[in-house]
Tab-separated table of C-alpha atoms in Angstrom:
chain	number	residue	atom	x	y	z
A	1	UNK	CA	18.421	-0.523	-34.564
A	2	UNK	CA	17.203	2.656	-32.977
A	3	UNK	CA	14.483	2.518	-31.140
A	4	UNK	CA	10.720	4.239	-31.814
A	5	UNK	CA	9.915	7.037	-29.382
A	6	UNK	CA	8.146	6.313	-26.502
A	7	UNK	CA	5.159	9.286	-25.671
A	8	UNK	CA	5.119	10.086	-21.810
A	9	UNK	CA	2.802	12.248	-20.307
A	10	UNK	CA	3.104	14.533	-17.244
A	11	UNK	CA	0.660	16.246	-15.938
A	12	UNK	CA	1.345	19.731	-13.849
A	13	UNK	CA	4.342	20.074	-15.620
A	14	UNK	CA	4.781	23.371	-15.183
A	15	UNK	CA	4.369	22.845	-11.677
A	16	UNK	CA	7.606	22.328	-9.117
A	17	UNK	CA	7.601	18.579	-9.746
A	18	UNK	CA	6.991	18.605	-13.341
A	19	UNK	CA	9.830	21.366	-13.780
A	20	UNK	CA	12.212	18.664	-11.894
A	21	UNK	CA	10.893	15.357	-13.468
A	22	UNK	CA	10.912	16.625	-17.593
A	23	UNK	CA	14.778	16.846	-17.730
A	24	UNK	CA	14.637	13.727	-16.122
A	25	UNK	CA	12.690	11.942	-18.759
A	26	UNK	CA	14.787	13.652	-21.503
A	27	UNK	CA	18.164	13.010	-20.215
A	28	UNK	CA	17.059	8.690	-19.940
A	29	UNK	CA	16.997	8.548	-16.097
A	30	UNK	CA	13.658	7.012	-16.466
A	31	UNK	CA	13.469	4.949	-19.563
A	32	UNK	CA	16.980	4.244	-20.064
A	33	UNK	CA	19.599	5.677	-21.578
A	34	UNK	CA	19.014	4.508	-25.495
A	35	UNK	CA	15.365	5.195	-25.254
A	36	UNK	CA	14.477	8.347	-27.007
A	37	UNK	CA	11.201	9.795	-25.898
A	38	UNK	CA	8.019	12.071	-26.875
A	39	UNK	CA	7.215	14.536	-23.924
A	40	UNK	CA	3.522	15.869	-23.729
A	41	UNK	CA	2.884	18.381	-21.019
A	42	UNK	CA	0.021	19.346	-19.794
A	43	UNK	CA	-1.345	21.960	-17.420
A	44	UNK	CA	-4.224	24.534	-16.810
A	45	UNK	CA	-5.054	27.343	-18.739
A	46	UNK	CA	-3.438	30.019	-16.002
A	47	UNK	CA	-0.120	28.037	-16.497
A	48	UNK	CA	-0.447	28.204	-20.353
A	49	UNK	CA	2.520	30.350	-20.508
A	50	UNK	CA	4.859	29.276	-17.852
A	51	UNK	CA	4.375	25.653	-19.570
A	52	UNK	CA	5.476	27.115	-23.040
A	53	UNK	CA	8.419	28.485	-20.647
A	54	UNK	CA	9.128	24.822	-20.043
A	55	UNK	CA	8.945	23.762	-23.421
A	56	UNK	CA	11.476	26.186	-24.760
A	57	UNK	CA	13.481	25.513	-22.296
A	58	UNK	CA	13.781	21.838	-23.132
A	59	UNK	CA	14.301	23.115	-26.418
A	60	UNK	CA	17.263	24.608	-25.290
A	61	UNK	CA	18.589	22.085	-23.457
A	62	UNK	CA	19.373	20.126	-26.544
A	63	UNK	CA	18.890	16.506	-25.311
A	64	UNK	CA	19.747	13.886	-27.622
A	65	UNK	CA	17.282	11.506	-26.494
A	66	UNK	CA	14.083	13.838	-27.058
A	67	UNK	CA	12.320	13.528	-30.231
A	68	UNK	CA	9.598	16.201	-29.624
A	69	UNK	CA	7.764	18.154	-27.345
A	70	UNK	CA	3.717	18.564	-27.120
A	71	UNK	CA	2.633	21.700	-24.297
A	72	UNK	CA	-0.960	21.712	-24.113
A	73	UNK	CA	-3.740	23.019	-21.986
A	74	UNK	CA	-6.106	20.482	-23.835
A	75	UNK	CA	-6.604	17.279	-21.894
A	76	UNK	CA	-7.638	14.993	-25.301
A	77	UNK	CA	-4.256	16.451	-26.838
A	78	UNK	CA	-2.032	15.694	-24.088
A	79	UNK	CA	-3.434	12.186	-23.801
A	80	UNK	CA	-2.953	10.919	-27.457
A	81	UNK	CA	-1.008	7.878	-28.092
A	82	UNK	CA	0.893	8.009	-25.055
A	83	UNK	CA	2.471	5.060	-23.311
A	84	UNK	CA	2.988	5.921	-20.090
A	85	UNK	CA	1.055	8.981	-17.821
A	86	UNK	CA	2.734	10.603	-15.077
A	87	UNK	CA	0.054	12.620	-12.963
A	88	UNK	CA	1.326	14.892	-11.198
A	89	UNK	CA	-1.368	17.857	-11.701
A	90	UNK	CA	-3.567	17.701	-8.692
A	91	UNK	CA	-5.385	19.817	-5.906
A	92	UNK	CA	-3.615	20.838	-2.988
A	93	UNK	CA	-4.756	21.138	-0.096
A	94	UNK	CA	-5.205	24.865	1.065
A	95	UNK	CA	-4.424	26.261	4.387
A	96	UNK	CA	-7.934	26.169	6.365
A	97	UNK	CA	-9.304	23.872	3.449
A	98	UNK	CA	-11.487	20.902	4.741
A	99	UNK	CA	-10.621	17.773	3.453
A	100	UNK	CA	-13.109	17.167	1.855
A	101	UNK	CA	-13.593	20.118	-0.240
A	102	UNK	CA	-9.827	19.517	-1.277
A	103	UNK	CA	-11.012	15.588	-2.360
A	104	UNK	CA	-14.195	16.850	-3.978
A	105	UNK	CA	-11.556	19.295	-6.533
A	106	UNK	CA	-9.361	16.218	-7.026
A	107	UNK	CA	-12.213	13.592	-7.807
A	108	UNK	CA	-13.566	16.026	-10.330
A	109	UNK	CA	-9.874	16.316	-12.244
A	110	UNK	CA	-9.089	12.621	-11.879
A	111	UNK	CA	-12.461	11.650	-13.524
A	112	UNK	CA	-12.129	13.977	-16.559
A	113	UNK	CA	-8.191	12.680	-16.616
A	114	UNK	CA	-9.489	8.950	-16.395
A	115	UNK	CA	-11.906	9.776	-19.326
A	116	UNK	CA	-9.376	11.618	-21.650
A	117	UNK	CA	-6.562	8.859	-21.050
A	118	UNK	CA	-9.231	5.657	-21.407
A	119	UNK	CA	-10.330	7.758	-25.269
A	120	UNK	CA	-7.126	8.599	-26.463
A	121	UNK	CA	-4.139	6.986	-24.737
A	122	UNK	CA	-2.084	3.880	-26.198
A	123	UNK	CA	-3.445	0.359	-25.435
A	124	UNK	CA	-1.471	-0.603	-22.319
A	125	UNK	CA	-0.588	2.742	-21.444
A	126	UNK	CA	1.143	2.637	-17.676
A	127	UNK	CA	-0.139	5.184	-15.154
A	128	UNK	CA	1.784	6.778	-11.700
A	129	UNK	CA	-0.487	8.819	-9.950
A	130	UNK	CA	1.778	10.875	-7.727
A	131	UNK	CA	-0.849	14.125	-6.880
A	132	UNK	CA	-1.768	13.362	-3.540
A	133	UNK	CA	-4.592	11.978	-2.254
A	134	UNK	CA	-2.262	10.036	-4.438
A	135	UNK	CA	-3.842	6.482	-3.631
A	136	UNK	CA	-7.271	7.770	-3.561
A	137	UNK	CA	-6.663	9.978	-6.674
A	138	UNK	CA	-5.182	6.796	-8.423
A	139	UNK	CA	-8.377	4.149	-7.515
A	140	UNK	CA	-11.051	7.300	-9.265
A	141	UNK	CA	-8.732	6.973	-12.167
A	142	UNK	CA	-9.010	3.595	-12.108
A	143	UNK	CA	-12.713	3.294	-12.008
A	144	UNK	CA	-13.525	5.747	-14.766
A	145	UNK	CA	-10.990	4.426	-16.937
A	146	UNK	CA	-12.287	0.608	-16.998
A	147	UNK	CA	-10.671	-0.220	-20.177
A	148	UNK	CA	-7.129	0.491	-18.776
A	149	UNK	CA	-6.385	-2.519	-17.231
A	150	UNK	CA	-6.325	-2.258	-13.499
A	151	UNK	CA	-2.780	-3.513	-12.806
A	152	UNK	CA	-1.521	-0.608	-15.198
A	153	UNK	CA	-2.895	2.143	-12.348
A	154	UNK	CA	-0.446	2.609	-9.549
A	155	UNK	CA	0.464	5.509	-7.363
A	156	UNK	CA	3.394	6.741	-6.662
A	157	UNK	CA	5.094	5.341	-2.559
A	158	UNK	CA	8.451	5.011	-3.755
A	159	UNK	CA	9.220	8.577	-2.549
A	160	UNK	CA	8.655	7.104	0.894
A	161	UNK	CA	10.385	3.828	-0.088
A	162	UNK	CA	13.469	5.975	-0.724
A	163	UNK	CA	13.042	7.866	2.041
A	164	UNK	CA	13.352	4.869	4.402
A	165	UNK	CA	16.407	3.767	2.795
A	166	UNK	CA	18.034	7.096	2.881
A	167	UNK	CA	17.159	7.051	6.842
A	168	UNK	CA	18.847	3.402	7.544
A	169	UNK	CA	21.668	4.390	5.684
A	170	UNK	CA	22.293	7.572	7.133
A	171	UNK	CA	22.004	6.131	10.925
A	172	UNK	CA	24.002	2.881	9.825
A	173	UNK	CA	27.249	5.392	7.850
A	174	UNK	CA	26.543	2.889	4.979
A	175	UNK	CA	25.924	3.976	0.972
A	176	UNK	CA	22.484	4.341	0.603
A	177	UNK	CA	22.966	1.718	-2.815
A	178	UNK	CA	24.105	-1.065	0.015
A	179	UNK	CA	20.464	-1.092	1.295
A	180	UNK	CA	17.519	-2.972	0.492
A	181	UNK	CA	14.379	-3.807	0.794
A	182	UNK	CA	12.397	-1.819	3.094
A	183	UNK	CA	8.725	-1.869	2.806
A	184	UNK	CA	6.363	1.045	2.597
A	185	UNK	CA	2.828	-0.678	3.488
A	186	UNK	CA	-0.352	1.126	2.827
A	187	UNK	CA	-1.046	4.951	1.944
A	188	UNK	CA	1.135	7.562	0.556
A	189	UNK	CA	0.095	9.855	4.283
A	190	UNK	CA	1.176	10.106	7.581
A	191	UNK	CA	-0.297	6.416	8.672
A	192	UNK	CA	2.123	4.886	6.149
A	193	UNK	CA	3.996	1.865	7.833
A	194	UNK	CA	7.615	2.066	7.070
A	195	UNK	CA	9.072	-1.550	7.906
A	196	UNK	CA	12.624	-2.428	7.979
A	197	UNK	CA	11.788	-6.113	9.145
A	198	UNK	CA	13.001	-7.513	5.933
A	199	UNK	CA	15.343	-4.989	4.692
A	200	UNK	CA	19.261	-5.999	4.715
A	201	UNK	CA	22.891	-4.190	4.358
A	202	UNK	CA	24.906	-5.643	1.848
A	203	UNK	CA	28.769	-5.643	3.993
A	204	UNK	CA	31.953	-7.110	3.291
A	205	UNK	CA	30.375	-10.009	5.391
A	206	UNK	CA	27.382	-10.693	3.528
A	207	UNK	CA	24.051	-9.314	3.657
A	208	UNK	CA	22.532	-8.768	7.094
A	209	UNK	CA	19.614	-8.101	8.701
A	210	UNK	CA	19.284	-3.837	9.297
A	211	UNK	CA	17.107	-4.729	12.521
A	212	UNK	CA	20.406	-6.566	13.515
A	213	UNK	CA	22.846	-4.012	12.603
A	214	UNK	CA	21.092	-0.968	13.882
A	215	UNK	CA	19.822	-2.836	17.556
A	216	UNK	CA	18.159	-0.546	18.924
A	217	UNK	CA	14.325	-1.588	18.221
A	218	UNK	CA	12.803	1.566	19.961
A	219	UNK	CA	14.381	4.361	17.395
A	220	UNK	CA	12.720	1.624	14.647
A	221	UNK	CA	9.940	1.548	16.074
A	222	UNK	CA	9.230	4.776	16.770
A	223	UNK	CA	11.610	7.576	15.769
A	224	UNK	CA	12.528	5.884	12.281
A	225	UNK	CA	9.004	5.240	11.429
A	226	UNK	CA	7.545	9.048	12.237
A	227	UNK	CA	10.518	10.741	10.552
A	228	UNK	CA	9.689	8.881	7.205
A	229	UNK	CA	5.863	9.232	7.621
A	230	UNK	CA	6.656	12.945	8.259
A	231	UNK	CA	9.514	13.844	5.812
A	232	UNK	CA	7.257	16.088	3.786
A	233	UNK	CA	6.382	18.002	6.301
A	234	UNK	CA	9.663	18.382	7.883
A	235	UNK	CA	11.039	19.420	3.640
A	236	UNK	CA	7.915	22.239	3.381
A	237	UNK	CA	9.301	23.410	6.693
A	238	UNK	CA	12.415	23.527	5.599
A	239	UNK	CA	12.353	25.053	1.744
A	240	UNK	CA	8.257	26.913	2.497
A	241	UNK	CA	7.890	24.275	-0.600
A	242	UNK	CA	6.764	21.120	-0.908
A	243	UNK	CA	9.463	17.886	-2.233
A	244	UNK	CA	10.117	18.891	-5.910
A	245	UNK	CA	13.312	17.161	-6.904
A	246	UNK	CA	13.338	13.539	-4.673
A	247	UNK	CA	9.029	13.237	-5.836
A	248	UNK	CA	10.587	13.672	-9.526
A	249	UNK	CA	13.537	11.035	-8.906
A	250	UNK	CA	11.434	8.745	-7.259
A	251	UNK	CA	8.908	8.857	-9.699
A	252	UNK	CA	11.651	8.322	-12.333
A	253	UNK	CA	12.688	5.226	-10.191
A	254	UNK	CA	9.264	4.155	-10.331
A	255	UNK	CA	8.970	3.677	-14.056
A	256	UNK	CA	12.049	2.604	-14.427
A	257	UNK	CA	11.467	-0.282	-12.427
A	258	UNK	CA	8.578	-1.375	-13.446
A	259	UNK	CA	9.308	-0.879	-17.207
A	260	UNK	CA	12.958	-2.413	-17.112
A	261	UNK	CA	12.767	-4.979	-14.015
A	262	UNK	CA	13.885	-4.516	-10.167
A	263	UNK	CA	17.194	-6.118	-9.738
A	264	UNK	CA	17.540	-9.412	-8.977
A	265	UNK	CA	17.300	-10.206	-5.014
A	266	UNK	CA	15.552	-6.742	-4.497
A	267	UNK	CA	11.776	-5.133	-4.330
A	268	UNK	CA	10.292	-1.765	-4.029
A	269	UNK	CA	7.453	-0.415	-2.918
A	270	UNK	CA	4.447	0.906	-5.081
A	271	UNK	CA	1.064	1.527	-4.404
A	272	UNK	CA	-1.093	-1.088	-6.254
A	273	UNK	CA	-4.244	-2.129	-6.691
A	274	UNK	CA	-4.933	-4.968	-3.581
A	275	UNK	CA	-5.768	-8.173	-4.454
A	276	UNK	CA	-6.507	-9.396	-0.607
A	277	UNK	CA	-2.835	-10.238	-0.273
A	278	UNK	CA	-2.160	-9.777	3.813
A	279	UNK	CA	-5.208	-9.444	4.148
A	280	UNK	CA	-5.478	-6.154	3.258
A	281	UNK	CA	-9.062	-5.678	1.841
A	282	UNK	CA	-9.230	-5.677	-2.056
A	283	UNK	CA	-11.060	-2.511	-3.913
A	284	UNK	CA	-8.043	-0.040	-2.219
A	285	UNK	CA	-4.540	1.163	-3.757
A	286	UNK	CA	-2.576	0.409	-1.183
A	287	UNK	CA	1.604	0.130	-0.972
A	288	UNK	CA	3.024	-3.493	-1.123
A	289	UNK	CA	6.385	-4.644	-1.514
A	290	UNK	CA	6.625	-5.801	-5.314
A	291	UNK	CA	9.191	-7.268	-8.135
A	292	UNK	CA	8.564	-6.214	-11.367
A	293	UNK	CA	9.835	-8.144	-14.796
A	294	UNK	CA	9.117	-7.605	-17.923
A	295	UNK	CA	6.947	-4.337	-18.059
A	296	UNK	CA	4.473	-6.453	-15.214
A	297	UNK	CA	4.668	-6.297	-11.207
A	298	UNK	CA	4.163	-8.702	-9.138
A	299	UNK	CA	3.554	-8.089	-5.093
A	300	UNK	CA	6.049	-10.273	-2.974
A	301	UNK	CA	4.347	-13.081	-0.994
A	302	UNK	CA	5.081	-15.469	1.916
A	303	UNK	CA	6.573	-12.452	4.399
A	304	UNK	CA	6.182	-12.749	7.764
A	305	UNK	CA	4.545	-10.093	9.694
A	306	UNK	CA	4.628	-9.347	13.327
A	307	UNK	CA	2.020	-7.746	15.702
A	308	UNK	CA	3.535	-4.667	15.482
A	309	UNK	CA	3.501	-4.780	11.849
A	310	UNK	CA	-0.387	-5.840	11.322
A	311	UNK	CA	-1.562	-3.404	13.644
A	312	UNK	CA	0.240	-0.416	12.034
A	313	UNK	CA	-0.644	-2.115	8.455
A	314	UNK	CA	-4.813	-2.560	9.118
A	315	UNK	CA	-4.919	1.272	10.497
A	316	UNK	CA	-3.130	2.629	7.153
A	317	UNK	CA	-5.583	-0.159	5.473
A	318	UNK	CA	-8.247	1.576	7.015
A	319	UNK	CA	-7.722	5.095	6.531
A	320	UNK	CA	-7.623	4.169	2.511
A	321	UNK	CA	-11.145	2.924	2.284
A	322	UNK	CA	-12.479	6.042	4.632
A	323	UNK	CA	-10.787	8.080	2.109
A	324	UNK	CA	-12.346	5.487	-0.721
A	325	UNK	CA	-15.739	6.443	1.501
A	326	UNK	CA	-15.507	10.231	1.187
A	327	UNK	CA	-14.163	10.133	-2.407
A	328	UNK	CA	-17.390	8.323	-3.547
A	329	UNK	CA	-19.619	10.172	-1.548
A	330	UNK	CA	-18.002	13.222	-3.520
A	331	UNK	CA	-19.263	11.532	-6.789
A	332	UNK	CA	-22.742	11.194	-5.673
């Protein structure tokens, strides 16, 4: 039996990310490969015709799995019936730009966004914020879409998730798909915490510990952890733009995950709303490790966590509710 279409939403899409990520979708990568799909795009009104660009070119492209294609400037149109929302659209932040006036532009779009998907998006629809503030971004949609159940709002850490992995196997000359389990705690920034305490190698040997295999606690401590909090940086240095094609994967991954189930044995990292687990203060979207089964995540429990570790998690903790702070005192 084929399968009905499933609508998926990205916003920016004529943006860099959303250029990258709307193949994705098409070609399966991140519903599966039997699932055909409904794209709606959406973007402003001085993208209108790069966005009907986009369209024609996925038009072109011929992919088997896409059953149509919706390219709109019109938030209510974008969001009807769709299943899952991929937010990428956003404010950036502008050179000279206080941050502030960069969170006052984003709290304005994420409340019309949260209004438009809460009206006219499918029950149970499943949100990824990935437009950064992406935490912050993802808790305003959250509280002006109340109907939208608040475990369907996450933001989007499994770029830095990957990231880490990517770094361990790159020091350890091991495939990157022999790695597991790293943690990204906290906020999709530079105070991120990056921890490998948990994380394992999969050898000929068994799995073992990467703390254990790499031994040299000083380059995780400190030269692992800034190069991963700092990767975007060091990619806009590098290309004069911003992560385009990993932020699409990863958001791909994201989905995919949570929609079809993390592998047995294995978590990721997404940033979820906190429910006091480690003590991290509810009423944030914060980054936990989670497994995720049957279309529903769960955040793991029972890890242990060092000094190290709690101090670098409670300052990430508490840059997330200054930002909650400055985003509500936007509102008012």
């Amino acid at each position: 039996m084929a399968k009905d279409a499933v609508r998926v939403l990205v916003t920016g899409a004529a943006g860099q990310i959303g250029y990258a990520l709307v193949p994705m979708i098409a070609r399966g990568l991140m519903l599966g490969p039997d699932q055909p799909v409904i794209l709606h795009m959406l973007d402003i009104e001085p993208a209108a015709e790069a966005l009907n660009g986009v369209k024609m070119e996925l038009i072109d492209a011929a992919f088997p799995l896409l059953r149509g294609v919706v390219a709109t400037t019109d938030a209510i149109e974008a969001c009807k019936d769709v299943n899952i929302a991929v937010m990428v659209g956003g404010f950036p932040r502008k050179e000279g730009m206080e941050r502030k006036d960069m969170m006052k532009k984003n709290v304005s779009i994420y409340k019309a966004q949260a209004s438009a998907l809460e009206q006219h998006a499918a029950p149970n629809c499943k949100v990824l914020v990935v437009a950064n503030p992406a935490n912050t971004n993802a808790l305003i949609l959250k509280e002006f879409a109340p109907s939208i159940p608040e475990k369907n709002v996450t933001c989007l850490t499994r770029l830095d998730h990957n990231r880490a992995l990517g770094q361990i196997s790159e020091k350890l000359f091991v495939h990157v798909g022999d790695v597991k389990n790293a943690i990204i705690w906290g906020n999709h920034s530079s105070t991120q915490y990056p921890d490998v305490n948990h994380a394992t190698v999969s050898t000929c040997n068994g799995e073992k510990p990467v703390r254990e295999l790499i031994a040299d606690d000083n380059w995780i401590n400190t030269e692992f952890i800034t190069t991963v909090q700092q990767r975007g940086a060091a990619i806009i240095k590098a290309r004069k733009l911003s992560s385009a094609l990993s932020a699409a994967s990863s958001a791909c991954d994201h989905i995919r995950d949570w929609v079809l189930g993390t592998p047995k044995g294995a978590w990721v990292s997404m940033g979820v709303y906190s429910d006091g687990s480690y003590g991290i203060q509810p009423g944030i979207i914060y980054s936990f490790p989670v497994t995720c089964e049957k279309g529903e995540w769960s955040i793991v429990q029972g890890l242990k966590i060092d000094e190290f570790s709690r101090g670098k998690m409670d300052a990430t903790a508490k840059e997330l509710m200054e930002e909650k702070a400055l985003a509500y005192s936007c509102l008012n």
